[in-house]
Amino acid sequence: MPELPEVESVLRSIRPIVLGRTIARVDVLTAGVFLNDHLPAEGWRIAAMSRRGKYLVMELDRDETDEPARARLVIHLRMTGQLLLDRKEPVPQKHTHVIMRLDSPEDGELPIWLEYHDTRRFGRLCLLPADGRGEPAGLAALGPEPLEPGFDLDLFACKLARRTKSSLKAVLLDQTVLAGLGNIYADEVLFASGLNPARTAGSLNRSEMARLREATVRVLTRAIDCQGTTLRDYVNGWNQQGTFQNCLMVYGRAGRPCQICSTPIQARRLAGRTTCWCPLCQPDELPQAIQVQTTKTARCRQNGST
DNA sequence: ACCTACCTGTTT
DNA sequence: AAACAGGTAGGT
């Protein structure tokens, strides 16, 4: 379900409600979904909440005798995970796996419940000690955030240029290149860039790389403005759907006319995922005349990647 | 760079 | 009955 815009929308709906509250009670209804690193899950105060790629991270603290203790709760929703807020104690449903009661001991507000729901059970919650031991490898390996200054063209170009054998689609799905794109937004970004998903990442010239970078920022920003894409399961913390499904240009539109040129949208399996594109707006190769003029060697500014 | 596995539900 | 679905980890 959730790619960067959906996870960001979940964050924005939940963060203002949970900040400063204490996790007073945790009911784990399904073994295996909550990877508890032998830390007690209860008694923590939620000091901060953020998103990194498709991960949600809660910074936790608590007053131990002298020194304050810290921990992190890391959540990945994978395909069908949902975090839902409730003003009263929820009745567990078929796919409810964790229920947390969040109290507000100081200002005496009523408790709030945060429920983890996941039909396919691919998602994971995991409580990490302050030193970060046990951090999911996927979180540690994430590339830059596309909507932050770290999404630097030189570094991006450098990573693309090195992937001479991989399709653009595969590279955009690679979370170590860029954090947060999934199957929907990879296709939408490629359409917005006018780039064919099957092209090799290393074949792009500098201006195509710049176009790809700009389209990524544009598409993700618009999708967040729409609170994400709801195809079936996705909702934010208040159980509200997104609206970006109404703005999709290629994803899920195989066989229907391109909204720009009316050519039927194509679909095929690429990098293990169904991939949709417009054969006219996203041509296989550039006309040769254009290709010659801009090809430049991308140079690495940093050695941040291998 | 591919494949399969992990799950359940929906669509063909 | 079989294929497919927003993701990733692990194996070849």
CSV table of C-alpha atoms (C1' of nucleotides) in Angstrom, one decimal:
chain,number,residue,atom,x,y,z
A,1,MET,CA,0.0,0.0,0.0
A,2,PRO,CA,2.1,2.8,1.2
A,3,GLU,CA,4.8,4.6,-0.6
A,4,LEU,CA,6.4,7.9,0.6
A,5,PRO,CA,3.3,10.1,0.1
A,6,GLU,CA,1.0,7.6,2.0
A,7,VAL,CA,3.5,7.2,4.8
A,8,GLU,CA,3.9,10.9,5.0
A,9,SER,CA,0.2,11.3,5.2
A,10,VAL,CA,-0.1,8.8,8.0
A,11,LEU,CA,2.7,10.7,9.9
A,12,ARG,CA,0.9,14.0,9.5
A,13,SER,CA,-2.4,12.6,10.7
A,14,ILE,CA,-0.9,10.8,13.7
A,15,ARG,CA,2.0,12.9,14.9
A,16,PRO,CA,0.1,15.9,16.4
A,17,ILE,CA,-2.1,13.5,18.3
A,18,VAL,CA,0.5,11.2,19.8
A,19,LEU,CA,3.3,13.6,20.6
A,20,GLY,CA,3.9,13.9,24.3
A,21,ARG,CA,1.7,11.0,25.2
A,22,THR,CA,2.8,7.9,27.1
A,23,ILE,CA,2.4,4.4,25.8
A,24,ALA,CA,0.5,3.1,28.8
A,25,ARG,CA,-0.5,-0.3,27.5
A,26,VAL,CA,0.4,-2.5,24.5
A,27,ASP,CA,-1.6,-5.5,23.5
A,28,VAL,CA,0.1,-7.7,20.9
A,29,LEU,CA,-2.6,-9.8,19.4
A,30,THR,CA,-0.5,-11.5,16.7
A,31,ALA,CA,2.9,-12.9,17.4
A,32,GLY,CA,5.6,-12.0,14.8
A,33,VAL,CA,4.3,-8.6,13.8
A,34,PHE,CA,5.9,-6.8,16.8
A,35,LEU,CA,9.6,-7.6,16.9
A,36,ASN,CA,10.2,-6.5,20.5
A,37,ASP,CA,13.9,-6.3,21.2
A,38,HIS,CA,13.4,-7.5,24.8
A,39,LEU,CA,12.6,-3.9,25.8
A,40,PRO,CA,9.4,-3.2,27.7
A,41,ALA,CA,7.0,-1.6,25.3
A,42,GLU,CA,5.1,0.3,28.0
A,43,GLY,CA,5.9,3.4,30.0
A,44,TRP,CA,7.6,5.3,27.1
A,45,ARG,CA,6.7,8.9,26.2
A,46,ILE,CA,6.5,9.7,22.5
A,47,ALA,CA,9.0,12.6,22.2
A,48,ALA,CA,9.1,12.9,18.4
A,49,MET,CA,7.8,11.1,15.3
A,50,SER,CA,9.2,11.2,11.8
A,51,ARG,CA,9.4,9.4,8.5
A,52,ARG,CA,12.4,8.0,6.7
A,53,GLY,CA,11.6,6.6,3.3
A,54,LYS,CA,8.6,4.3,3.9
A,55,TYR,CA,9.5,3.9,7.6
A,56,LEU,CA,7.8,5.6,10.5
A,57,VAL,CA,10.0,6.3,13.5
A,58,MET,CA,8.9,7.3,17.0
A,59,GLU,CA,11.5,8.6,19.4
A,60,LEU,CA,10.7,7.5,22.9
A,61,ASP,CA,12.0,8.5,26.3
A,62,ARG,CA,11.2,7.8,29.9
A,63,ASP,CA,12.4,9.0,33.3
A,64,GLU,CA,14.5,6.3,34.9
A,65,THR,CA,15.8,7.1,38.4
A,66,ASP,CA,18.5,9.5,37.3
A,67,GLU,CA,19.2,9.5,33.6
A,68,PRO,CA,16.4,9.5,31.0
A,69,ALA,CA,16.3,6.4,28.9
A,70,ARG,CA,15.7,6.5,25.2
A,71,ALA,CA,14.4,4.1,22.5
A,72,ARG,CA,12.9,4.1,19.1
A,73,LEU,CA,9.7,2.4,17.7
A,74,VAL,CA,10.2,1.7,14.0
A,75,ILE,CA,7.2,0.8,11.9
A,76,HIS,CA,7.1,-0.4,8.2
A,77,LEU,CA,3.6,-0.8,6.8
A,78,ARG,CA,4.8,-2.8,3.7
A,79,MET,CA,1.8,-3.6,1.5
A,80,THR,CA,-1.4,-3.4,3.7
A,81,GLY,CA,-0.4,-2.1,7.1
A,82,GLN,CA,-2.5,0.6,8.7
A,83,LEU,CA,-2.0,2.8,11.8
A,84,LEU,CA,-5.4,3.9,13.1
A,85,LEU,CA,-6.3,6.3,15.9
A,86,ASP,CA,-9.3,5.8,18.1
A,87,ARG,CA,-10.9,8.0,20.7
A,88,LYS,CA,-12.3,4.9,22.5
A,89,GLU,CA,-10.9,1.5,23.0
A,90,PRO,CA,-11.1,-0.4,19.7
A,91,VAL,CA,-12.7,-3.8,19.4
A,92,PRO,CA,-10.1,-6.0,17.7
A,93,GLN,CA,-11.0,-6.9,14.1
A,94,LYS,CA,-9.8,-9.9,12.1
A,95,HIS,CA,-6.6,-8.2,11.1
A,96,THR,CA,-5.9,-6.1,14.2
A,97,HIS,CA,-2.4,-7.1,15.4
A,98,VAL,CA,-1.4,-4.4,18.0
A,99,ILE,CA,-3.4,-2.0,20.2
A,100,MET,CA,-1.6,0.7,22.1
A,101,ARG,CA,-3.3,2.9,24.7
A,102,LEU,CA,-1.7,6.3,24.8
A,103,ASP,CA,-2.2,8.3,28.0
A,104,SER,CA,-1.7,12.0,28.6
A,105,PRO,CA,-0.8,11.9,32.3
A,106,GLU,CA,0.3,15.5,32.8
A,107,ASP,CA,-2.5,17.4,31.3
A,108,GLY,CA,-5.2,14.8,32.1
A,109,GLU,CA,-6.6,14.4,28.6
A,110,LEU,CA,-8.6,11.3,27.8
A,111,PRO,CA,-6.6,8.4,26.4
A,112,ILE,CA,-6.2,7.7,22.7
A,113,TRP,CA,-5.7,4.3,21.1
A,114,LEU,CA,-3.3,3.6,18.3
A,115,GLU,CA,-4.1,0.4,16.4
A,116,TYR,CA,-1.9,-1.6,14.0
A,117,HIS,CA,-4.0,-3.3,11.3
A,118,ASP,CA,-2.5,-5.4,8.5
A,119,THR,CA,-4.4,-7.8,6.2
A,120,ARG,CA,-1.3,-9.5,4.7
A,121,ARG,CA,0.9,-9.2,7.8
A,122,PHE,CA,4.0,-8.2,5.9
A,123,GLY,CA,4.4,-5.1,8.0
A,124,ARG,CA,6.6,-4.9,11.1
A,125,LEU,CA,6.8,-2.9,14.3
A,126,CYS,CA,10.1,-3.0,16.2
A,127,LEU,CA,11.3,-1.4,19.4
A,128,LEU,CA,15.0,-0.5,19.3
A,129,PRO,CA,17.3,0.4,22.1
A,130,ALA,CA,18.9,3.9,22.1
A,131,ASP,CA,22.2,2.6,20.6
A,132,GLY,CA,20.3,1.5,17.5
A,133,ARG,CA,21.2,-2.2,17.8
A,134,GLY,CA,18.7,-4.3,15.8
A,135,GLU,CA,17.9,-1.5,13.4
A,136,PRO,CA,16.3,-2.9,10.2
A,137,ALA,CA,19.0,-3.2,7.5
A,138,GLY,CA,16.6,-1.6,5.1
A,139,LEU,CA,16.3,1.5,7.2
A,140,ALA,CA,20.1,1.8,7.7
A,141,ALA,CA,20.7,1.5,4.0
A,142,LEU,CA,18.2,4.1,2.7
A,143,GLY,CA,19.3,6.6,0.1
A,144,PRO,CA,18.5,10.3,0.4
A,145,GLU,CA,15.0,11.7,1.0
A,146,PRO,CA,13.6,13.0,-2.3
A,147,LEU,CA,12.0,16.0,-0.7
A,148,GLU,CA,15.0,17.1,1.3
A,149,PRO,CA,18.2,19.0,0.3
A,150,GLY,CA,20.1,15.8,0.4
A,151,PHE,CA,18.5,14.8,-2.9
A,152,ASP,CA,21.4,16.3,-4.8
A,153,LEU,CA,21.7,16.1,-8.6
A,154,ASP,CA,25.4,15.3,-8.7
A,155,LEU,CA,25.0,12.4,-6.3
A,156,PHE,CA,21.9,11.2,-8.0
A,157,ALA,CA,23.5,11.4,-11.4
A,158,CYS,CA,26.5,9.5,-10.0
A,159,LYS,CA,24.3,6.7,-8.8
A,160,LEU,CA,22.4,6.5,-12.0
A,161,ALA,CA,25.5,6.6,-14.2
A,162,ARG,CA,26.9,3.6,-12.4
A,163,ARG,CA,23.8,1.4,-13.0
A,164,THR,CA,24.6,0.6,-16.6
A,165,LYS,CA,22.8,-2.7,-16.7
A,166,SER,CA,19.7,-1.8,-14.6
A,167,SER,CA,16.4,-0.4,-16.0
A,168,LEU,CA,15.3,3.0,-14.7
A,169,LYS,CA,12.3,1.3,-13.1
A,170,ALA,CA,14.6,-1.0,-11.1
A,171,VAL,CA,16.8,1.8,-10.0
A,172,LEU,CA,13.9,4.0,-8.9
A,173,LEU,CA,12.5,1.1,-6.8
A,174,ASP,CA,15.9,0.6,-5.2
A,175,GLN,CA,15.6,2.2,-1.8
A,176,THR,CA,19.3,2.7,-1.4
A,177,VAL,CA,19.3,5.0,-4.5
A,178,LEU,CA,16.4,7.1,-3.3
A,179,ALA,CA,14.1,6.5,-0.3
A,180,GLY,CA,10.4,6.1,-0.7
A,181,LEU,CA,9.4,5.4,-4.3
A,182,GLY,CA,7.3,2.3,-4.9
A,183,ASN,CA,5.6,0.8,-7.9
A,184,ILE,CA,3.0,3.5,-8.3
A,185,TYR,CA,5.2,6.6,-8.0
A,186,ALA,CA,8.1,5.0,-9.9
A,187,ASP,CA,5.8,4.7,-12.9
A,188,GLU,CA,4.2,8.2,-12.4
A,189,VAL,CA,7.6,9.8,-12.0
A,190,LEU,CA,8.9,8.2,-15.2
A,191,PHE,CA,5.9,9.4,-17.1
A,192,ALA,CA,6.3,12.9,-15.7
A,193,SER,CA,9.9,12.7,-16.9
A,194,GLY,CA,9.1,11.5,-20.3
A,195,LEU,CA,11.5,8.6,-19.8
A,196,ASN,CA,10.9,5.0,-20.8
A,197,PRO,CA,11.0,2.7,-17.8
A,198,ALA,CA,13.1,0.1,-19.7
A,199,ARG,CA,15.9,2.4,-20.5
A,200,THR,CA,19.1,1.8,-18.7
A,201,ALA,CA,19.8,4.2,-15.9
A,202,GLY,CA,23.3,4.7,-17.1
A,203,SER,CA,22.1,5.8,-20.6
A,204,LEU,CA,20.6,9.1,-19.4
A,205,ASN,CA,22.3,12.3,-20.2
A,206,ARG,CA,22.6,15.1,-17.7
A,207,SER,CA,19.5,16.9,-18.7
A,208,GLU,CA,17.4,13.7,-18.5
A,209,MET,CA,18.8,13.1,-15.0
A,210,ALA,CA,17.8,16.6,-14.0
A,211,ARG,CA,14.3,16.0,-15.5
A,212,LEU,CA,14.0,12.8,-13.6
A,213,ARG,CA,15.0,14.5,-10.3
A,214,GLU,CA,12.6,17.4,-10.8
A,215,ALA,CA,9.7,15.1,-11.8
A,216,THR,CA,10.3,13.0,-8.7
A,217,VAL,CA,10.0,16.1,-6.4
A,218,ARG,CA,6.9,17.4,-8.3
A,219,VAL,CA,5.0,14.1,-8.3
A,220,LEU,CA,5.7,13.3,-4.7
A,221,THR,CA,4.8,16.8,-3.6
A,222,ARG,CA,1.5,16.7,-5.4
A,223,ALA,CA,0.7,13.2,-4.1
A,224,ILE,CA,1.3,14.4,-0.5
A,225,ASP,CA,-1.0,17.4,-1.2
A,226,CYS,CA,-3.6,14.8,-2.1
A,227,GLN,CA,-2.9,12.7,1.0
A,228,GLY,CA,-1.7,9.8,-1.1
A,229,THR,CA,-3.2,7.2,-3.4
A,230,THR,CA,-6.0,4.9,-2.2
A,231,LEU,CA,-6.3,1.9,-4.5
A,232,ARG,CA,-7.9,-0.3,-1.9
A,233,ASP,CA,-6.4,-0.4,1.6
A,234,TYR,CA,-4.6,2.8,2.2
A,235,VAL,CA,-6.0,5.3,4.7
A,236,ASN,CA,-4.4,7.8,7.1
A,237,GLY,CA,-4.6,7.6,10.9
A,238,TRP,CA,-8.2,8.9,10.8
A,239,ASN,CA,-9.3,6.2,8.4
A,240,GLN,CA,-9.4,8.8,5.5
A,241,GLN,CA,-8.6,7.8,1.9
A,242,GLY,CA,-6.2,9.8,-0.3
A,243,THR,CA,-7.2,11.3,-3.7
A,244,PHE,CA,-4.1,11.0,-5.9
A,245,GLN,CA,-5.7,7.9,-7.5
A,246,ASN,CA,-7.6,10.5,-9.5
A,247,CYS,CA,-4.4,12.0,-10.8
A,248,LEU,CA,-2.6,8.9,-12.0
A,249,MET,CA,-1.4,9.1,-15.6
A,250,VAL,CA,-0.1,5.6,-16.2
A,251,TYR,CA,-0.3,3.4,-13.1
A,252,GLY,CA,-3.2,0.9,-13.5
A,253,ARG,CA,-4.2,2.4,-16.8
A,254,ALA,CA,-2.9,-0.3,-19.2
A,255,GLY,CA,-4.9,-0.3,-22.4
A,256,ARG,CA,-6.5,3.1,-21.8
A,257,PRO,CA,-5.6,6.2,-23.8
A,258,CYS,CA,-2.8,8.4,-22.6
A,259,GLN,CA,-4.3,11.6,-21.2
A,260,ILE,CA,-1.7,13.6,-23.2
A,261,CYS,CA,-1.6,11.9,-26.6
A,262,SER,CA,-4.3,9.2,-26.6
A,263,THR,CA,-1.9,6.4,-27.4
A,264,PRO,CA,-2.9,3.3,-25.4
A,265,ILE,CA,-0.9,2.9,-22.2
A,266,GLN,CA,1.3,-0.2,-22.3
A,267,ALA,CA,2.1,-2.6,-19.5
A,268,ARG,CA,4.7,-5.2,-19.0
A,269,ARG,CA,6.7,-6.8,-16.2
A,270,LEU,CA,9.9,-5.0,-15.4
A,271,ALA,CA,12.1,-5.4,-12.4
A,272,GLY,CA,9.6,-7.9,-11.2
A,273,ARG,CA,6.7,-5.4,-11.1
A,274,THR,CA,3.9,-4.5,-13.5
A,275,THR,CA,5.1,-1.4,-15.2
A,276,CYS,CA,2.9,1.0,-17.1
A,277,TRP,CA,4.0,3.7,-19.6
A,278,CYS,CA,3.0,5.7,-22.6
A,279,PRO,CA,5.0,4.5,-25.7
A,280,LEU,CA,4.7,8.0,-27.3
A,281,CYS,CA,5.4,10.3,-24.3
A,282,GLN,CA,8.1,8.0,-23.0
A,283,PRO,CA,10.0,6.9,-26.1
A,284,ASP,CA,12.6,4.1,-26.0
A,285,GLU,CA,15.5,6.3,-27.1
A,286,LEU,CA,16.1,9.9,-27.8
A,287,PRO,CA,16.3,11.1,-31.4
A,288,GLN,CA,20.0,11.0,-32.1
A,289,ALA,CA,20.3,14.8,-32.7
A,290,ILE,CA,19.3,15.5,-29.1
A,291,GLN,CA,21.4,12.7,-27.7
A,292,VAL,CA,24.6,14.0,-29.0
A,293,GLN,CA,24.4,17.5,-27.7
A,294,THR,CA,24.1,17.0,-23.9
A,295,THR,CA,26.0,13.8,-23.0
A,296,LYS,CA,28.4,14.6,-20.3
A,297,THR,CA,30.1,12.4,-17.8
A,298,ALA,CA,28.5,12.6,-14.4
A,299,ARG,CA,31.1,13.2,-11.7
A,300,CYS,CA,30.8,12.1,-8.2
A,301,ARG,CA,30.9,14.8,-5.6
A,302,GLN,CA,30.8,12.5,-2.7
A,303,ASN,CA,31.8,9.0,-2.0
A,304,GLY,CA,28.7,8.3,-0.1
A,305,SER,CA,27.7,5.2,-2.1
A,306,THR,CA,29.4,2.1,-3.2
B,1,DA,C1',19.7,-9.1,-12.4
B,2,DC,C1',16.5,-12.4,-11.6
B,3,DC,C1',13.6,-15.5,-8.5
B,4,DT,C1',10.8,-16.9,-4.3
B,5,DA,C1',8.9,-16.3,0.0
B,6,DC,C1',6.1,-14.0,3.2
B,7,DC,C1',0.2,-13.4,3.6
B,8,DT,C1',-4.8,-12.6,2.6
B,9,DG,C1',-8.1,-10.9,-0.4
B,10,DT,C1',-10.0,-9.7,-4.9
B,11,DT,C1',-10.5,-10.2,-9.7
B,12,DT,C1',-10.3,-12.9,-14.0
C,1,DA,C1',-8.4,-22.4,-10.3
C,2,DA,C1',-5.1,-19.0,-11.1
C,3,DA,C1',-3.2,-14.6,-11.3
C,4,DC,C1',-2.5,-10.5,-9.2
C,5,DA,C1',-1.8,-6.7,-5.5
C,6,DG,C1',1.1,-0.6,-2.7
C,7,DG,C1',7.2,-4.1,-0.3
C,8,DT,C1',11.2,-6.1,1.0
C,9,DA,C1',14.5,-9.9,2.4
C,10,DG,C1',17.1,-13.6,1.1
C,11,DG,C1',18.9,-16.7,-2.1
C,12,DT,C1',21.0,-17.9,-6.7
